[in-house]
Amino acid sequence: MNRRTALGALGTAIFVPVVGYSSARDGSTVSVRFWLTPGAARYTGLEGCVRRLLRRGLAFDHWTVEVTAGGVVDIGTESAAETMRSGRWPGAVGAGIAGVRDVDPVWDVNLLVTDGSLADSPSGYGVPHVAAVGGASALTTVELDGSFDEPVPITDATFASQLVLHEVGHAFGLSHEDGSRYERSGSSVVTPMLSLYGWRREQLPESTCGGPVTSGPPAEGKDRQLDLTFSDCARRSLRTYDGNHLG
C-alpha cells in the first residue's frame, strides 16, 4: 500500500465513527471548511479570497455548497504536503471530531491553507474529506472576475487557485483521470484534476477524461494555460456524490 492509499484510508476511517451524521447526508448540500496556518494567516484578505474561490469553483446546480472558515490552526509546518504525509492534518481533524483539539471539522471537505511554496512538489495533497494546499501569498492576488469564463495564463495566482480546486476535488473522491487536456486558440489547456500533470507525464492513461491523450510539453508555439472549471467528466462524477463517496 503506497502512502497516498494509506492516507486515503485514514481520511475515510476518521469519519466512520461519526455515527448518524453520514447517514443524514445525501450530497444535496455539501460543507467545505478551510483553516489557515499561522504563516498563511499573515496575509490580509486571504480568507475572503479562499472563500470566493471555493464558492465559485464548486458552484453546480445539483448541490448547495456551504463554505466556512475554521480559523487559524498550528500544525507545526507550512509544508502542505508534509502536513498530510506526516498525518498531522488528518490527525488534527480526527482529534477535532473526538473533541480533543480546537478544530471543528465538517463532513465533506476540510481544507488547510498553508504558506508553503508553490515550487515544492507536491504543492498540495488531498484524500477523502481532508486536503492541504500551499500558496497562501499567491492566493491573495488572484482575480476571479472572468477567470472561470475562459482559460487563463499560468501565474502563481492562477496555479494556486487551480491547486485548491485540484486538492478539494481529491477530497470529494475525484482522481487525476477526471481531468482533461485540450487545445483552444493555439493554447494547450489543462483542467483542475489533471493540472500540470498533463504536461509532465509521457503518456496519460487511456481512461483520462476525453480518451487517451499524448502528454509531455505542448507542441512548439503553443502556450500553456489553466482552466479553473472542472471537466465534464469531473462534473458528472461530482453529481454522483452521495455525502460519503462518488457513485
PDB file of N, CA and C in Angstrom, residues 97-157:
ATOM      1  N   ILE A  97     -12.804  15.843  15.731  1.00  0.00           N
ATOM      2  CA  ILE A  97     -14.026  15.039  15.800  1.00  0.00           C
ATOM      3  C   ILE A  97     -14.194  14.446  17.194  1.00  0.00           C
ATOM      4  N   ALA A  98     -13.059  14.027  17.767  1.00  0.00           N
ATOM      5  CA  ALA A  98     -13.097  13.424  19.107  1.00  0.00           C
ATOM      6  C   ALA A  98     -13.255  14.465  20.206  1.00  0.00           C
ATOM      7  N   GLY A  99     -13.166  15.746  19.846  1.00  0.00           N
ATOM      8  CA  GLY A  99     -13.339  16.806  20.823  1.00  0.00           C
ATOM      9  C   GLY A  99     -12.129  17.086  21.674  1.00  0.00           C
ATOM     10  N   VAL A 100     -10.943  16.652  21.200  1.00  0.00           N
ATOM     11  CA  VAL A 100      -9.737  16.861  21.995  1.00  0.00           C
ATOM     12  C   VAL A 100      -8.800  17.874  21.348  1.00  0.00           C
ATOM     13  N   ARG A 101      -9.272  18.570  20.317  1.00  0.00           N
ATOM     14  CA  ARG A 101      -8.480  19.634  19.711  1.00  0.00           C
ATOM     15  C   ARG A 101      -9.430  20.706  19.216  1.00  0.00           C
ATOM     16  N   ASP A 102      -8.934  21.962  19.181  1.00  0.00           N
ATOM     17  CA  ASP A 102      -9.795  23.078  18.804  1.00  0.00           C
ATOM     18  C   ASP A 102      -9.920  23.189  17.286  1.00  0.00           C
ATOM     19  N   VAL A 103     -10.260  22.096  16.649  1.00  0.00           N
ATOM     20  CA  VAL A 103     -10.577  22.052  15.226  1.00  0.00           C
ATOM     21  C   VAL A 103     -11.983  21.478  15.124  1.00  0.00           C
ATOM     22  N   ASP A 104     -12.871  22.201  14.471  1.00  0.00           N
ATOM     23  CA  ASP A 104     -14.265  21.768  14.365  1.00  0.00           C
ATOM     24  C   ASP A 104     -14.537  21.347  12.921  1.00  0.00           C
ATOM     25  N   PRO A 105     -14.347  20.072  12.595  1.00  0.00           N
ATOM     26  CA  PRO A 105     -14.459  19.626  11.203  1.00  0.00           C
ATOM     27  C   PRO A 105     -15.896  19.623  10.688  1.00  0.00           C
ATOM     28  N   VAL A 106     -16.007  19.643   9.364  1.00  0.00           N
ATOM     29  CA  VAL A 106     -17.282  19.411   8.702  1.00  0.00           C
ATOM     30  C   VAL A 106     -17.197  18.053   8.014  1.00  0.00           C
ATOM     31  N   TRP A 107     -18.319  17.591   7.495  1.00  0.00           N
ATOM     32  CA  TRP A 107     -18.319  16.239   6.953  1.00  0.00           C
ATOM     33  C   TRP A 107     -17.594  16.122   5.615  1.00  0.00           C
ATOM     34  N   ASP A 108     -17.826  17.023   4.675  1.00  0.00           N
ATOM     35  CA  ASP A 108     -17.398  16.770   3.299  1.00  0.00           C
ATOM     36  C   ASP A 108     -15.932  17.093   3.019  1.00  0.00           C
ATOM     37  N   VAL A 109     -15.513  18.327   3.231  1.00  0.00           N
ATOM     38  CA  VAL A 109     -14.132  18.708   2.916  1.00  0.00           C
ATOM     39  C   VAL A 109     -13.571  19.597   4.012  1.00  0.00           C
ATOM     40  N   ASN A 110     -12.387  19.233   4.497  1.00  0.00           N
ATOM     41  CA  ASN A 110     -11.655  20.022   5.493  1.00  0.00           C
ATOM     42  C   ASN A 110     -10.307  20.393   4.883  1.00  0.00           C
ATOM     43  N   LEU A 111     -10.160  21.657   4.521  1.00  0.00           N
ATOM     44  CA  LEU A 111      -9.005  22.136   3.764  1.00  0.00           C
ATOM     45  C   LEU A 111      -8.098  22.996   4.631  1.00  0.00           C
ATOM     46  N   LEU A 112      -6.806  22.718   4.582  1.00  0.00           N
ATOM     47  CA  LEU A 112      -5.812  23.537   5.273  1.00  0.00           C
ATOM     48  C   LEU A 112      -5.043  24.344   4.238  1.00  0.00           C
ATOM     49  N   VAL A 113      -4.988  25.662   4.408  1.00  0.00           N
ATOM     50  CA  VAL A 113      -4.237  26.541   3.512  1.00  0.00           C
ATOM     51  C   VAL A 113      -2.970  26.975   4.233  1.00  0.00           C
ATOM     52  N   THR A 114      -1.819  26.703   3.621  1.00  0.00           N
ATOM     53  CA  THR A 114      -0.533  26.999   4.248  1.00  0.00           C
ATOM     54  C   THR A 114       0.243  28.030   3.442  1.00  0.00           C
ATOM     55  N   ASP A 115       1.338  28.473   4.020  1.00  0.00           N
ATOM     56  CA  ASP A 115       2.234  29.404   3.332  1.00  0.00           C
ATOM     57  C   ASP A 115       3.366  28.648   2.637  1.00  0.00           C
ATOM     58  N   GLY A 116       3.127  27.376   2.339  1.00  0.00           N
ATOM     59  CA  GLY A 116       4.125  26.569   1.652  1.00  0.00           C
ATOM     60  C   GLY A 116       4.399  27.079   0.250  1.00  0.00           C
ATOM     61  N   SER A 117       5.580  26.775  -0.253  1.00  0.00           N
ATOM     62  CA  SER A 117       5.998  27.251  -1.569  1.00  0.00           C
ATOM     63  C   SER A 117       5.310  26.473  -2.685  1.00  0.00           C
ATOM     64  N   LEU A 118       4.916  27.192  -3.737  1.00  0.00           N
ATOM     65  CA  LEU A 118       4.349  26.537  -4.908  1.00  0.00           C
ATOM     66  C   LEU A 118       5.420  25.813  -5.713  1.00  0.00           C
ATOM     67  N   ALA A 119       6.687  26.095  -5.415  1.00  0.00           N
ATOM     68  CA  ALA A 119       7.784  25.411  -6.098  1.00  0.00           C
ATOM     69  C   ALA A 119       7.995  24.007  -5.553  1.00  0.00           C
ATOM     70  N   ASP A 120       7.436  23.735  -4.372  1.00  0.00           N
ATOM     71  CA  ASP A 120       7.537  22.393  -3.800  1.00  0.00           C
ATOM     72  C   ASP A 120       6.723  21.412  -4.638  1.00  0.00           C
ATOM     73  N   SER A 121       7.172  20.190  -4.690  1.00  0.00           N
ATOM     74  CA  SER A 121       6.422  19.159  -5.388  1.00  0.00           C
ATOM     75  C   SER A 121       6.268  17.940  -4.483  1.00  0.00           C
ATOM     76  N   PRO A 122       5.031  17.592  -4.107  1.00  0.00           N
ATOM     77  CA  PRO A 122       3.786  18.271  -4.481  1.00  0.00           C
ATOM     78  C   PRO A 122       3.542  19.521  -3.641  1.00  0.00           C
ATOM     79  N   SER A 123       2.766  20.445  -4.211  1.00  0.00           N
ATOM     80  CA  SER A 123       2.423  21.687  -3.510  1.00  0.00           C
ATOM     81  C   SER A 123       1.178  21.534  -2.661  1.00  0.00           C
ATOM     82  N   GLY A 124       0.516  20.399  -2.806  1.00  0.00           N
ATOM     83  CA  GLY A 124      -0.681  20.131  -2.031  1.00  0.00           C
ATOM     84  C   GLY A 124      -0.932  18.643  -1.973  1.00  0.00           C
ATOM     85  N   TYR A 125      -1.971  18.269  -1.249  1.00  0.00           N
ATOM     86  CA  TYR A 125      -2.277  16.851  -1.050  1.00  0.00           C
ATOM     87  C   TYR A 125      -3.742  16.742  -0.664  1.00  0.00           C
ATOM     88  N   GLY A 126      -4.436  15.788  -1.241  1.00  0.00           N
ATOM     89  CA  GLY A 126      -5.834  15.608  -0.892  1.00  0.00           C
ATOM     90  C   GLY A 126      -6.236  14.148  -0.856  1.00  0.00           C
ATOM     91  N   VAL A 127      -6.965  13.754   0.168  1.00  0.00           N
ATOM     92  CA  VAL A 127      -7.514  12.404   0.318  1.00  0.00           C
ATOM     93  C   VAL A 127      -8.973  12.580   0.744  1.00  0.00           C
ATOM     94  N   PRO A 128      -9.767  11.504   0.816  1.00  0.00           N
ATOM     95  CA  PRO A 128     -11.172  11.680   1.180  1.00  0.00           C
ATOM     96  C   PRO A 128     -11.395  12.553   2.417  1.00  0.00           C
ATOM     97  N   HIS A 129     -12.132  13.629   2.223  1.00  0.00           N
ATOM     98  CA  HIS A 129     -12.573  14.549   3.282  1.00  0.00           C
ATOM     99  C   HIS A 129     -11.497  15.524   3.777  1.00  0.00           C
ATOM    100  N   VAL A 130     -10.225  15.308   3.441  1.00  0.00           N
ATOM    101  CA  VAL A 130      -9.144  16.110   4.028  1.00  0.00           C
ATOM    102  C   VAL A 130      -8.153  16.526   2.943  1.00  0.00           C
ATOM    103  N   ALA A 131      -7.744  17.800   2.950  1.00  0.00           N
ATOM    104  CA  ALA A 131      -6.786  18.279   1.955  1.00  0.00           C
ATOM    105  C   ALA A 131      -5.972  19.430   2.520  1.00  0.00           C
ATOM    106  N   ALA A 132      -4.824  19.683   1.897  1.00  0.00           N
ATOM    107  CA  ALA A 132      -3.973  20.813   2.278  1.00  0.00           C
ATOM    108  C   ALA A 132      -3.318  21.369   1.024  1.00  0.00           C
ATOM    109  N   VAL A 133      -3.152  22.676   0.983  1.00  0.00           N
ATOM    110  CA  VAL A 133      -2.511  23.339  -0.155  1.00  0.00           C
ATOM    111  C   VAL A 133      -1.546  24.400   0.350  1.00  0.00           C
ATOM    112  N   GLY A 134      -0.532  24.687  -0.458  1.00  0.00           N
ATOM    113  CA  GLY A 134       0.353  25.812  -0.195  1.00  0.00           C
ATOM    114  C   GLY A 134      -0.094  27.009  -1.020  1.00  0.00           C
ATOM    115  N   GLY A 135       0.777  28.018  -1.103  1.00  0.00           N
ATOM    116  CA  GLY A 135       0.499  29.147  -1.984  1.00  0.00           C
ATOM    117  C   GLY A 135      -0.347  30.249  -1.413  1.00  0.00           C
ATOM    118  N   ALA A 136      -0.351  30.407  -0.088  1.00  0.00           N
ATOM    119  CA  ALA A 136      -1.203  31.433   0.529  1.00  0.00           C
ATOM    120  C   ALA A 136      -0.935  32.822  -0.035  1.00  0.00           C
ATOM    121  N   SER A 137       0.332  33.172  -0.195  1.00  0.00           N
ATOM    122  CA  SER A 137       0.656  34.522  -0.671  1.00  0.00           C
ATOM    123  C   SER A 137       0.122  34.753  -2.074  1.00  0.00           C
ATOM    124  N   ALA A 138       0.162  33.722  -2.922  1.00  0.00           N
ATOM    125  CA  ALA A 138      -0.328  33.857  -4.294  1.00  0.00           C
ATOM    126  C   ALA A 138      -1.844  33.960  -4.339  1.00  0.00           C
ATOM    127  N   LEU A 139      -2.515  33.257  -3.452  1.00  0.00           N
ATOM    128  CA  LEU A 139      -3.977  33.272  -3.451  1.00  0.00           C
ATOM    129  C   LEU A 139      -4.539  34.651  -3.143  1.00  0.00           C
ATOM    130  N   THR A 140      -3.793  35.465  -2.428  1.00  0.00           N
ATOM    131  CA  THR A 140      -4.287  36.806  -2.096  1.00  0.00           C
ATOM    132  C   THR A 140      -4.287  37.726  -3.308  1.00  0.00           C
ATOM    133  N   THR A 141      -3.616  37.329  -4.384  1.00  0.00           N
ATOM    134  CA  THR A 141      -3.518  38.192  -5.567  1.00  0.00           C
ATOM    135  C   THR A 141      -4.420  37.729  -6.705  1.00  0.00           C
ATOM    136  N   VAL A 142      -5.173  36.652  -6.498  1.00  0.00           N
ATOM    137  CA  VAL A 142      -5.989  36.117  -7.588  1.00  0.00           C
ATOM    138  C   VAL A 142      -7.169  37.037  -7.881  1.00  0.00           C
ATOM    139  N   GLU A 143      -7.456  37.217  -9.165  1.00  0.00           N
ATOM    140  CA  GLU A 143      -8.612  37.986  -9.605  1.00  0.00           C
ATOM    141  C   GLU A 143      -9.585  37.015 -10.264  1.00  0.00           C
ATOM    142  N   LEU A 144     -10.689  36.758  -9.607  1.00  0.00           N
ATOM    143  CA  LEU A 144     -11.607  35.730 -10.078  1.00  0.00           C
ATOM    144  C   LEU A 144     -12.532  36.202 -11.188  1.00  0.00           C
ATOM    145  N   ASP A 145     -12.739  37.503 -11.322  1.00  0.00           N
ATOM    146  CA  ASP A 145     -13.638  38.004 -12.359  1.00  0.00           C
ATOM    147  C   ASP A 145     -13.129  37.579 -13.729  1.00  0.00           C
ATOM    148  N   GLY A 146     -13.915  36.779 -14.426  1.00  0.00           N
ATOM    149  CA  GLY A 146     -13.547  36.322 -15.755  1.00  0.00           C
ATOM    150  C   GLY A 146     -12.678  35.090 -15.779  1.00  0.00           C
ATOM    151  N   SER A 147     -12.085  34.714 -14.641  1.00  0.00           N
ATOM    152  CA  SER A 147     -11.154  33.586 -14.615  1.00  0.00           C
ATOM    153  C   SER A 147     -11.850  32.250 -14.848  1.00  0.00           C
ATOM    154  N   PHE A 148     -13.168  32.195 -14.629  1.00  0.00           N
ATOM    155  CA  PHE A 148     -13.899  30.947 -14.832  1.00  0.00           C
ATOM    156  C   PHE A 148     -14.601  30.918 -16.189  1.00  0.00           C
ATOM    157  N   ASP A 149     -14.458  31.990 -16.960  1.00  0.00           N
ATOM    158  CA  ASP A 149     -15.121  32.060 -18.260  1.00  0.00           C
ATOM    159  C   ASP A 149     -14.250  31.512 -19.380  1.00  0.00           C
ATOM    160  N   GLU A 150     -12.959  31.727 -19.290  1.00  0.00           N
ATOM    161  CA  GLU A 150     -12.017  31.294 -20.311  1.00  0.00           C
ATOM    162  C   GLU A 150     -10.744  30.797 -19.635  1.00  0.00           C
ATOM    163  N   PRO A 151      -9.951  29.962 -20.324  1.00  0.00           N
ATOM    164  CA  PRO A 151      -8.650  29.564 -19.778  1.00  0.00           C
ATOM    165  C   PRO A 151      -7.799  30.792 -19.479  1.00  0.00           C
ATOM    166  N   VAL A 152      -6.928  30.662 -18.485  1.00  0.00           N
ATOM    167  CA  VAL A 152      -6.109  31.794 -18.053  1.00  0.00           C
ATOM    168  C   VAL A 152      -4.629  31.433 -18.152  1.00  0.00           C
ATOM    169  N   PRO A 153      -3.766  32.434 -18.341  1.00  0.00           N
ATOM    170  CA  PRO A 153      -2.320  32.177 -18.361  1.00  0.00           C
ATOM    171  C   PRO A 153      -1.852  31.629 -17.020  1.00  0.00           C
ATOM    172  N   ILE A 154      -0.741  30.928 -17.032  1.00  0.00           N
ATOM    173  CA  ILE A 154      -0.189  30.390 -15.788  1.00  0.00           C
ATOM    174  C   ILE A 154       0.569  31.479 -15.046  1.00  0.00           C
ATOM    175  N   THR A 155       0.107  31.794 -13.857  1.00  0.00           N
ATOM    176  CA  THR A 155       0.805  32.679 -12.930  1.00  0.00           C
ATOM    177  C   THR A 155       0.774  31.986 -11.574  1.00  0.00           C
ATOM    178  N   ASP A 156       1.483  32.524 -10.616  1.00  0.00           N
ATOM    179  CA  ASP A 156       1.411  31.944  -9.274  1.00  0.00           C
ATOM    180  C   ASP A 156      -0.025  31.955  -8.758  1.00  0.00           C
ATOM    181  N   ALA A 157      -0.737  33.049  -9.047  1.00  0.00           N
ATOM    182  CA  ALA A 157      -2.109  33.183  -8.541  1.00  0.00           C
ATOM    183  C   ALA A 157      -3.047  32.168  -9.186  1.00  0.00           C
TER     184      ALA A 157
END
